[in-house]
């Protein structure tokens, strides 16, 4: 029998109605004769609120932190209550939710006394979101006649100890998945797990980084050699631009692994950037689907995507970036200089997104972060340094820009009214990126979208939805 890993994001489990829809979608797959493993995020906004509670406690605001926790307790209790009618199951779940919130409150009180929030404690606090949502969803499935079982992801997803952005250890995950999931799958049960959360080899809770539930889904899919990895979210699939920025964005029906990875890395929030890796390794297709519109076929991400008549498939934007300019006449005709610069970024574990060099200067872009003053201080030992925040990177992605002439001219003509600070093309041959002021990002995306998606190829883009919207 074929196995599908189904990951449901925060909006797909945000309230009883959403969890009901999620259960119906899973029941539908089972009715098709498939086996399923389900991975769920925390209920929508819960991770942000847990982080806010942690920050409040660490700042000494014990009352504020506990008030956030109390509101979250009510929301989870009410959701469970609305979903589970069987009185014994319902009572057991309420006890479990209370136990979890009691221990969370204890941690918050402790934090308000020590006043120091370490990455390790932060991971422990946010883990409650997925630990509780996955329990509620598993119970809701059982209530709806889906034979499901809760599995603690921390027993399966084993990582290194980089709290807040831990790296998975594939070999252990494969063994653990077989040990903890296969017996249930063989017995026809649906394991329900929390995404995002993991543990290191010593069993201490870690997380895979924000948006990391997609990554959990892909890791499980890879470990079990699933037939498909389904990412269920609140939009119809990967769109030609973020539909919140560009309301006439079109659904991309099919896209390559390489294109999707590039889009995710450069800011398309619909997919966590690491999701594609486990899928590529085992050539497992990834589908991005809408839990509010389950009949829509979504986006299929696969090794090969068909060529289309437009050069680009989608436009992504990454905000909150900083440009660092390093200027030194010493660079002229010398070697080893770039190495010295990158050694400093490496020392501060700061990834660089884009690089551009001239005779005597190097410009780099990085995520704005609190290490920038330290990085600048180190760089200033080598050269003059300036840095400027509030920048955005716009990234246009498509297999069909390879070898096409005149594309750059069209791109920059479409945004001729916007000041471009840095340009990059060529690193991957499938993306063209440039840096602009953050405040210009939306306007740039809309102008580029209007210029490049006027006559979308029906083989790759959902033009029917566009037509329907126009006639409506
Ligand atoms: P989930 O909670 O299901 O993981 P996310 O909020 O992480 O969902 O991702 C879905 C959101 O990604 C959409 O609501 C949309 O606003 C945003 N998004 C950004 N770029 C794109 C894109 N190219 N296609 C689709 N959605 C996008
Ligand atoms: N709940 C986590 C977050 O909000 C992980 C996820 O939803 O993918 O970042
Ligand atoms: Mg997400």
Coordinates of C-alpha atoms in Angstrom, one line a residue, residues 198-397:
X198 CA 12.8 17.5 17.7
X199 CA 15.4 16.5 20.3
X200 CA 19.1 16.1 20.4
X201 CA 20.8 12.8 21.0
X202 CA 20.6 13.4 24.8
X203 CA 16.8 13.8 24.5
X204 CA 16.8 17.6 25.1
X205 CA 14.1 19.4 23.1
X206 CA 15.3 21.3 20.0
X207 CA 13.4 22.9 17.1
X208 CA 14.1 23.0 13.3
X209 CA 13.6 26.8 13.0
X210 CA 10.5 28.9 12.2
X211 CA 8.2 27.3 9.7
X212 CA 10.0 24.0 10.3
X213 CA 6.9 21.8 10.3
X214 CA 7.2 21.5 6.5
X215 CA 10.7 20.2 7.1
X216 CA 9.5 17.6 9.6
X217 CA 7.0 16.4 7.0
X218 CA 9.7 16.0 4.4
X219 CA 12.1 14.3 6.8
X220 CA 9.4 11.7 7.7
X221 CA 8.6 11.3 4.0
X222 CA 12.2 10.7 3.2
X223 CA 12.8 8.4 6.1
X224 CA 9.8 6.2 5.1
X225 CA 10.3 6.5 1.4
X226 CA 6.8 7.8 1.1
X227 CA 5.0 8.0 -2.3
X228 CA 4.3 11.7 -1.8
X229 CA 4.8 14.5 0.7
X230 CA 1.7 16.8 1.0
X231 CA 2.0 20.3 2.5
X232 CA -1.5 21.5 3.3
X233 CA -1.8 25.2 3.9
X234 CA -4.1 28.2 3.4
X235 CA -3.4 29.0 -0.3
X236 CA -4.1 27.0 -3.5
X237 CA -0.4 26.1 -3.9
X238 CA 2.8 27.9 -4.9
X239 CA 1.6 31.0 -6.6
X240 CA 3.3 33.3 -9.1
X241 CA 3.8 35.8 -6.1
X242 CA 2.6 36.0 -2.5
X243 CA -1.2 36.4 -3.0
X244 CA -1.2 38.8 0.0
X245 CA 1.0 41.2 -2.0
X246 CA -0.3 40.5 -5.5
X247 CA -4.0 39.5 -5.4
X248 CA -3.9 38.4 -9.1
X249 CA -1.2 35.9 -8.5
X250 CA -1.8 32.6 -10.3
X251 CA -1.3 29.0 -9.1
X252 CA 1.7 27.3 -10.5
X253 CA 0.6 23.8 -11.4
X254 CA 4.0 22.3 -11.6
X255 CA 7.5 23.4 -10.6
X256 CA 10.9 21.8 -10.3
X257 CA 12.7 20.9 -7.1
X258 CA 15.4 23.4 -8.0
X259 CA 12.9 26.3 -8.6
X260 CA 10.9 25.6 -5.5
X261 CA 14.1 25.4 -3.3
X262 CA 15.3 28.7 -4.7
X263 CA 11.9 30.4 -4.1
X264 CA 11.7 29.0 -0.5
X265 CA 15.3 30.1 0.3
X266 CA 14.6 33.6 -1.0
X267 CA 11.5 34.2 1.0
X268 CA 8.4 32.4 -0.3
X269 CA 7.0 31.6 3.1
X270 CA 4.7 28.9 1.7
X271 CA 7.5 26.4 2.0
X272 CA 10.4 26.0 4.5
X273 CA 13.7 26.2 2.6
X274 CA 14.9 22.8 3.7
X275 CA 11.7 20.9 2.7
X276 CA 13.0 20.0 -0.7
X277 CA 16.2 18.3 0.5
X278 CA 14.8 15.0 1.7
X279 CA 12.4 14.9 -1.2
X280 CA 15.2 15.4 -3.8
X281 CA 17.3 12.7 -2.1
X282 CA 14.7 10.1 -2.7
X283 CA 12.9 11.7 -5.7
X284 CA 9.6 12.0 -3.8
X285 CA 7.1 14.5 -5.2
X286 CA 6.0 17.3 -2.9
X287 CA 2.4 18.7 -3.3
X288 CA 1.4 22.0 -1.9
X289 CA -2.4 22.0 -1.3
X290 CA -5.1 24.1 0.2
X291 CA -7.0 22.7 3.2
X292 CA -9.7 25.3 2.7
X293 CA -10.1 24.2 -1.0
X294 CA -9.3 20.5 -0.9
X295 CA -10.5 19.8 -4.4
X296 CA -7.9 22.1 -6.0
X297 CA -5.0 20.1 -7.4
X298 CA -2.4 22.5 -5.9
X299 CA 1.2 22.6 -7.0
X300 CA 3.3 19.6 -7.8
X301 CA 7.0 19.9 -7.1
X302 CA 9.0 17.2 -9.0
X303 CA 12.4 16.6 -10.4
X304 CA 11.5 17.9 -13.9
X305 CA 9.1 20.6 -14.7
X306 CA 7.8 21.3 -18.3
X307 CA 9.2 24.3 -20.1
X308 CA 6.8 27.2 -20.5
X309 CA 6.6 30.3 -22.6
X310 CA 7.3 32.7 -19.8
X311 CA 10.8 32.9 -18.4
X312 CA 9.7 33.0 -14.7
X313 CA 7.5 30.8 -12.6
X314 CA 7.3 32.9 -9.5
X315 CA 8.6 36.0 -7.6
X316 CA 9.8 35.8 -4.0
X317 CA 10.7 38.6 -1.6
X318 CA 12.9 38.4 1.5
X319 CA 12.7 41.4 3.8
X320 CA 14.6 42.7 6.9
X321 CA 17.9 42.4 5.1
X322 CA 21.0 44.6 5.6
X323 CA 23.6 45.6 3.0
X324 CA 27.1 45.7 4.2
X325 CA 29.7 47.7 2.1
X326 CA 33.3 46.9 2.7
X327 CA 35.7 49.3 1.0
X328 CA 39.5 49.0 0.9
X329 CA 42.1 50.0 -1.6
X330 CA 44.1 47.1 -0.2
X331 CA 41.8 44.8 -2.2
X332 CA 43.2 46.1 -5.5
X333 CA 45.2 43.4 -7.2
X334 CA 45.5 41.4 -4.0
X335 CA 44.3 37.8 -3.2
X336 CA 43.0 36.3 0.0
X337 CA 41.0 39.4 0.8
X338 CA 37.6 37.9 0.2
X339 CA 38.6 34.9 2.3
X340 CA 39.4 37.2 5.3
X341 CA 36.0 38.8 4.9
X342 CA 34.1 35.5 4.8
X343 CA 36.1 34.2 7.7
X344 CA 34.6 37.0 9.8
X345 CA 31.0 36.0 8.7
X346 CA 31.8 32.4 9.5
X347 CA 33.1 33.3 12.9
X348 CA 29.8 34.9 13.7
X349 CA 27.8 32.1 12.1
X350 CA 26.1 34.7 9.8
X351 CA 25.0 33.4 6.4
X352 CA 25.4 35.8 3.5
X353 CA 22.7 36.0 0.8
X354 CA 24.2 38.0 -2.0
X355 CA 27.7 39.2 -2.8
X356 CA 28.8 41.8 -5.4
X357 CA 32.4 43.0 -5.8
X358 CA 34.1 45.9 -7.6
X359 CA 37.7 46.9 -7.9
X360 CA 38.0 48.1 -4.3
X361 CA 34.8 47.1 -2.6
X362 CA 32.6 44.2 -1.6
X363 CA 28.9 44.5 -0.9
X364 CA 27.2 41.7 1.0
X365 CA 23.6 41.2 2.2
X366 CA 22.7 39.4 5.4
X367 CA 19.6 38.9 7.5
X368 CA 19.3 41.9 9.9
X369 CA 20.5 40.5 13.2
X370 CA 21.9 41.6 16.6
X371 CA 25.4 40.4 15.7
X372 CA 25.9 43.1 13.0
X373 CA 27.7 45.6 15.3
X374 CA 30.2 42.8 16.2
X375 CA 30.6 41.8 12.6
X376 CA 31.1 45.4 11.5
X377 CA 33.7 45.9 14.3
X378 CA 35.7 42.9 13.0
X379 CA 35.4 44.0 9.4
X380 CA 36.6 47.5 10.2
X381 CA 39.9 46.0 11.2
X382 CA 40.3 45.2 7.5
X383 CA 38.6 48.1 5.7
X384 CA 36.0 50.9 5.9
X385 CA 32.6 49.4 6.7
X386 CA 29.1 50.8 6.3
X387 CA 25.9 48.9 6.8
X388 CA 22.3 49.8 6.1
X389 CA 19.1 47.9 7.1
X390 CA 15.5 47.8 5.9
X391 CA 16.4 46.3 2.5
X392 CA 14.5 43.7 0.5
X393 CA 15.7 41.1 -1.9
X394 CA 13.4 40.4 -4.8
X395 CA 14.1 37.0 -6.5
X396 CA 12.6 36.0 -9.8
X397 CA 12.8 32.2 -10.4

